[in-house]
mmCIF file of C-alpha atoms in Angstrom:
data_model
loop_
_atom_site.group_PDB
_atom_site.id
_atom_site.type_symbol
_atom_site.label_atom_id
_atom_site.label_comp_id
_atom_site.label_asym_id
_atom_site.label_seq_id
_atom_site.Cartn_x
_atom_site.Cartn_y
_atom_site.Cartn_z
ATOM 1 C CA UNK A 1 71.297 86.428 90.161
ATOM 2 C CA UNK A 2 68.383 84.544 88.089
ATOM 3 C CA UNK A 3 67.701 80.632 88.798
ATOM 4 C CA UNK A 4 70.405 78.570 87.067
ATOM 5 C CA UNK A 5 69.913 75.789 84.543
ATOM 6 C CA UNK A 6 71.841 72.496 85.548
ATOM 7 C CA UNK A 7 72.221 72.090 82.009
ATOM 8 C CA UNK A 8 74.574 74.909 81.282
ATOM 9 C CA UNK A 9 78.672 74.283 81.318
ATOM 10 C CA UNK A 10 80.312 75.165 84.163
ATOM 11 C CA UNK A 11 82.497 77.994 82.174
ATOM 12 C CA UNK A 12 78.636 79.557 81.460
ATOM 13 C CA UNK A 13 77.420 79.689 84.670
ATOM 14 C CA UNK A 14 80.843 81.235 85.874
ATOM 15 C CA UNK A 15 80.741 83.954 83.136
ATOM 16 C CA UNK A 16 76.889 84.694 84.013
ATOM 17 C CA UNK A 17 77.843 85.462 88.220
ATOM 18 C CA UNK A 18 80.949 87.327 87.420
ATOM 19 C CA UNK A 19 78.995 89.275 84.971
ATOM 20 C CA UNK A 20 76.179 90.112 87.597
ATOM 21 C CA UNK A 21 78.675 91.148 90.185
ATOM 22 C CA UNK A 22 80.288 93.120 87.343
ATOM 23 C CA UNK A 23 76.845 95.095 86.632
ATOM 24 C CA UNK A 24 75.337 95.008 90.130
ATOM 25 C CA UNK A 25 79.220 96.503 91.510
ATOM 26 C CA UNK A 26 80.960 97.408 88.029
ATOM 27 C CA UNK A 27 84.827 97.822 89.139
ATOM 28 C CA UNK A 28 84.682 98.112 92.980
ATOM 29 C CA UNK A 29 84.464 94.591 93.699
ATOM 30 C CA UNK A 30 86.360 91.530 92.375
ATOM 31 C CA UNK A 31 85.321 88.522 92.219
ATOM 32 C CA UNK A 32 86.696 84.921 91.490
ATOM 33 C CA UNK A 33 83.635 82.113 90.884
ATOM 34 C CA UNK A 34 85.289 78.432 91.581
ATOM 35 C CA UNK A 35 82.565 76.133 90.323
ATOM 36 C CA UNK A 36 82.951 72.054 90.129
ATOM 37 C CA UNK A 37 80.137 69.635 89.250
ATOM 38 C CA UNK A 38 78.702 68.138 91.729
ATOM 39 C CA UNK A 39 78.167 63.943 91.669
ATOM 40 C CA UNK A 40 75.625 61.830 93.418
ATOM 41 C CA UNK A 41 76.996 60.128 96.282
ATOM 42 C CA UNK A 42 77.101 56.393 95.369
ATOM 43 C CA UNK A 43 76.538 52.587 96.704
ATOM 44 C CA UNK A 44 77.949 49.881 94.822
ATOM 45 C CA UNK A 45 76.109 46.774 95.189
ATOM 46 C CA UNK A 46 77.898 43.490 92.751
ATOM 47 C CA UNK A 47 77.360 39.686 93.424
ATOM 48 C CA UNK A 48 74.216 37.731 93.162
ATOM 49 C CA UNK A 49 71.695 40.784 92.491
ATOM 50 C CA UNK A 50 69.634 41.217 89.334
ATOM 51 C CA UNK A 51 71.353 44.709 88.538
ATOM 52 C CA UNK A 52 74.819 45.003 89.916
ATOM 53 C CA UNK A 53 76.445 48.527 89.841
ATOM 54 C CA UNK A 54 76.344 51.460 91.634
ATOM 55 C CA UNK A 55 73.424 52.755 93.265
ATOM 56 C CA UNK A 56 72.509 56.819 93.926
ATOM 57 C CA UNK A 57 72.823 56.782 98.127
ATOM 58 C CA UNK A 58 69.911 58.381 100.023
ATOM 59 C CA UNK A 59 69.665 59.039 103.989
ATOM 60 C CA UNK A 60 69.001 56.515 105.576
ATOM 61 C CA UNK A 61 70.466 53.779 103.627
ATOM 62 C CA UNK A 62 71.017 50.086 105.079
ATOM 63 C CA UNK A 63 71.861 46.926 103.178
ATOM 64 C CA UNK A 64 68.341 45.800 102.461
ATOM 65 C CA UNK A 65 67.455 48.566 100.837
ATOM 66 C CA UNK A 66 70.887 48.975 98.650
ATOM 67 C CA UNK A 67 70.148 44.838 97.619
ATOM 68 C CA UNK A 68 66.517 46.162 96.793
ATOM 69 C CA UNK A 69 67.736 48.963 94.533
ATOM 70 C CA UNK A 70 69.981 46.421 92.904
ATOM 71 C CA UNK A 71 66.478 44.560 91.301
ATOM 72 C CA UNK A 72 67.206 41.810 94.700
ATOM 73 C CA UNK A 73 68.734 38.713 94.973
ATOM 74 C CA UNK A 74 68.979 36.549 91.759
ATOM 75 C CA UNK A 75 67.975 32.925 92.580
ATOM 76 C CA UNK A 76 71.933 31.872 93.582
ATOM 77 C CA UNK A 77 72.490 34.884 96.086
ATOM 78 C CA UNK A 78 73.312 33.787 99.261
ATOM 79 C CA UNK A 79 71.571 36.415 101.845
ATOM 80 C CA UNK A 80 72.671 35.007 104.855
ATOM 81 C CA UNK A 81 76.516 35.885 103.763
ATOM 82 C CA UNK A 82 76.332 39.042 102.376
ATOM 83 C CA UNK A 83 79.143 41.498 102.538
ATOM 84 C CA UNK A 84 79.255 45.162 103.198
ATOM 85 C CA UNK A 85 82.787 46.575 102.648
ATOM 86 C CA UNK A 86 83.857 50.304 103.823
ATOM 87 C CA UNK A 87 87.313 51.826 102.378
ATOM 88 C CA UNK A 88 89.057 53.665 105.538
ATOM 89 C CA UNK A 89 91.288 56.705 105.287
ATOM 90 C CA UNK A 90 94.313 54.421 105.655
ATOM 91 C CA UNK A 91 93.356 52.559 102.623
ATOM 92 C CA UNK A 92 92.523 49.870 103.999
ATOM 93 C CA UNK A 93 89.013 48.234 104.331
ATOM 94 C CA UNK A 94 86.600 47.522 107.327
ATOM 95 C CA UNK A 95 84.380 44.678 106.293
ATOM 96 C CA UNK A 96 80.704 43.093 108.019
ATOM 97 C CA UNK A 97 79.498 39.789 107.263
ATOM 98 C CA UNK A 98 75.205 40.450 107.403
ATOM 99 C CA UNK A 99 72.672 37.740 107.414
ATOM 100 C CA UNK A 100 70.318 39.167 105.330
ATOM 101 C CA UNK A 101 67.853 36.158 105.541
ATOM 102 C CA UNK A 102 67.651 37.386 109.158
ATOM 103 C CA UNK A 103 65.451 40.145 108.166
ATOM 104 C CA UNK A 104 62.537 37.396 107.571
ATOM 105 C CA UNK A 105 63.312 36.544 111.527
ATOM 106 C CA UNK A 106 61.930 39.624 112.322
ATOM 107 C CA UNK A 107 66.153 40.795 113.175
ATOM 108 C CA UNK A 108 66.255 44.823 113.259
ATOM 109 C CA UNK A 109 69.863 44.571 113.406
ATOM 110 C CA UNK A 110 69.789 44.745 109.359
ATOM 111 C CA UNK A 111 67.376 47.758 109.399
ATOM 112 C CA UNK A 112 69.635 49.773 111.537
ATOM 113 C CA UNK A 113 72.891 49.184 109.777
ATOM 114 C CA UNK A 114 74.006 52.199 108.062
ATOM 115 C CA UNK A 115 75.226 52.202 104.391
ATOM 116 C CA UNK A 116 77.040 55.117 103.796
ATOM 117 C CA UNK A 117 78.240 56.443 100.112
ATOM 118 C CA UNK A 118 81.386 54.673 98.290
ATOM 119 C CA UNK A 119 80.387 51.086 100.490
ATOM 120 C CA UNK A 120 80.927 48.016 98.828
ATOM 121 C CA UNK A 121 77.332 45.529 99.345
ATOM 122 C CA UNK A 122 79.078 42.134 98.024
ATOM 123 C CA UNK A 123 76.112 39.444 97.424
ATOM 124 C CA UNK A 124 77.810 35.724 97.432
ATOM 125 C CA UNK A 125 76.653 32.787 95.258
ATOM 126 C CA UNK A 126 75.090 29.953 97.308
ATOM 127 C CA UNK A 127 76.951 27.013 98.123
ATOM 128 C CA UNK A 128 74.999 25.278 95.632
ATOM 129 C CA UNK A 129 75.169 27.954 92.618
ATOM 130 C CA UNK A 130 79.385 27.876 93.589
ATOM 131 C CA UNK A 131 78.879 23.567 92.800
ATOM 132 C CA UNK A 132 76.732 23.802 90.103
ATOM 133 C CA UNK A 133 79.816 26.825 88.462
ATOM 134 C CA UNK A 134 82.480 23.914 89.762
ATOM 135 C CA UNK A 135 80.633 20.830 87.744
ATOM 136 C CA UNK A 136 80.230 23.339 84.659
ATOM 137 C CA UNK A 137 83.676 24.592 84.509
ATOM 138 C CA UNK A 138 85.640 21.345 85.370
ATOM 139 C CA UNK A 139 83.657 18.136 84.474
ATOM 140 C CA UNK A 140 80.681 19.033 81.973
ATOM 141 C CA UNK A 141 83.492 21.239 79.461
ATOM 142 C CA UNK A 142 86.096 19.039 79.898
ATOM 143 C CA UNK A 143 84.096 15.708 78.655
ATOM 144 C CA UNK A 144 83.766 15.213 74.862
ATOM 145 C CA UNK A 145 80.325 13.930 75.280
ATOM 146 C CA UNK A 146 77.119 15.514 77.091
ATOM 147 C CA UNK A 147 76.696 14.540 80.932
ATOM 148 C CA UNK A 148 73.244 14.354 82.192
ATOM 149 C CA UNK A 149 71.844 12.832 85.425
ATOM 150 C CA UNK A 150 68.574 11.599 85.969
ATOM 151 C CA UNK A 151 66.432 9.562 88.098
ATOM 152 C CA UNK A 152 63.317 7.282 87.284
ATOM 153 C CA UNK A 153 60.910 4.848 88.530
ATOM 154 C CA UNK A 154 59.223 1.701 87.341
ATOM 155 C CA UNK A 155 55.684 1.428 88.752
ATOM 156 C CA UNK A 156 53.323 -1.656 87.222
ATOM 157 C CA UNK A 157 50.124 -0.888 85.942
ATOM 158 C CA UNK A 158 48.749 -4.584 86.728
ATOM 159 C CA UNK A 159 49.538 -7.253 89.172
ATOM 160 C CA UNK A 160 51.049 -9.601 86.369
#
């Protein structure tokens, strides 16, 4: 059989192998071709990252990495609560809290974690991004006027 294109339809490339076994056999053999596309395995990775969405998996795969292919944390991530969730055959999910800050610690605990395909890597917003959202949302849209905050100080420039 000659090398395929990935860019023929699936009905081609099942009419081109029964059509080879019909010339290399003619009617002595019958065959039936089931074909289905194939899809990359896939991490999702959503939260505080500069590219949420799903990620192609590769072997070996561990959180770092998947937050890496994601573009990394965005300045409100919180690292040190990240999320890694894993859908069992029950339905329900397994979940790890991961301390991704760690890895600065010189922690191989996050390097041998294994992400495997269809995992969930959930990024949190810092406690201070989740204030700064609260004061936003509930004080700054609700006030007819603009809020600001600000600090200064006097200093002299003579002794007068």
């Amino acid at each position: 059989i000659p090398p395929v294109s990935s860019r023929r339809s699936l009905r081609d490339l099942r009419e081109e192998i029964v059509g080879a076994y019909a010339h290399e056999f003619a009617d002595k053999l019958v065959v039936t071709v089931n074909l289905r596309e194939h899809q990359a395995q896939q991490v999702y990775v959503i939260g505080e990252v500069v590219k949420p969405g799903n990620i192609e998996y590769s072997d070996p795969f561990n959180p770092l990495t998947a937050v890496a292919s994601a573009g990394g944390f965005l300045p409100t991530a919180n690292p040190s609560e990240v999320m890694v969730l894993r859908l069992r055959e029950d339905g329900k999910y397994d979940q790890w809290a991961l301390n991704l800050k760690g890895i600065d610690d010189g922690s191989e605990d996050i390097a041998r974690f294994e992400i495997l395909p269809r995992d969930i890597v959930y990024v949190p917003k810092s406690g201070i991004a989740v204030a700064n959202q609260a004061v936003e949302q509930y004080i700054r849209r609700m006030l007819p006027f603009p809020v600001s905050i600000g600090a200064g100080f006097f200093y002299p420039l003579n002794n007068n």
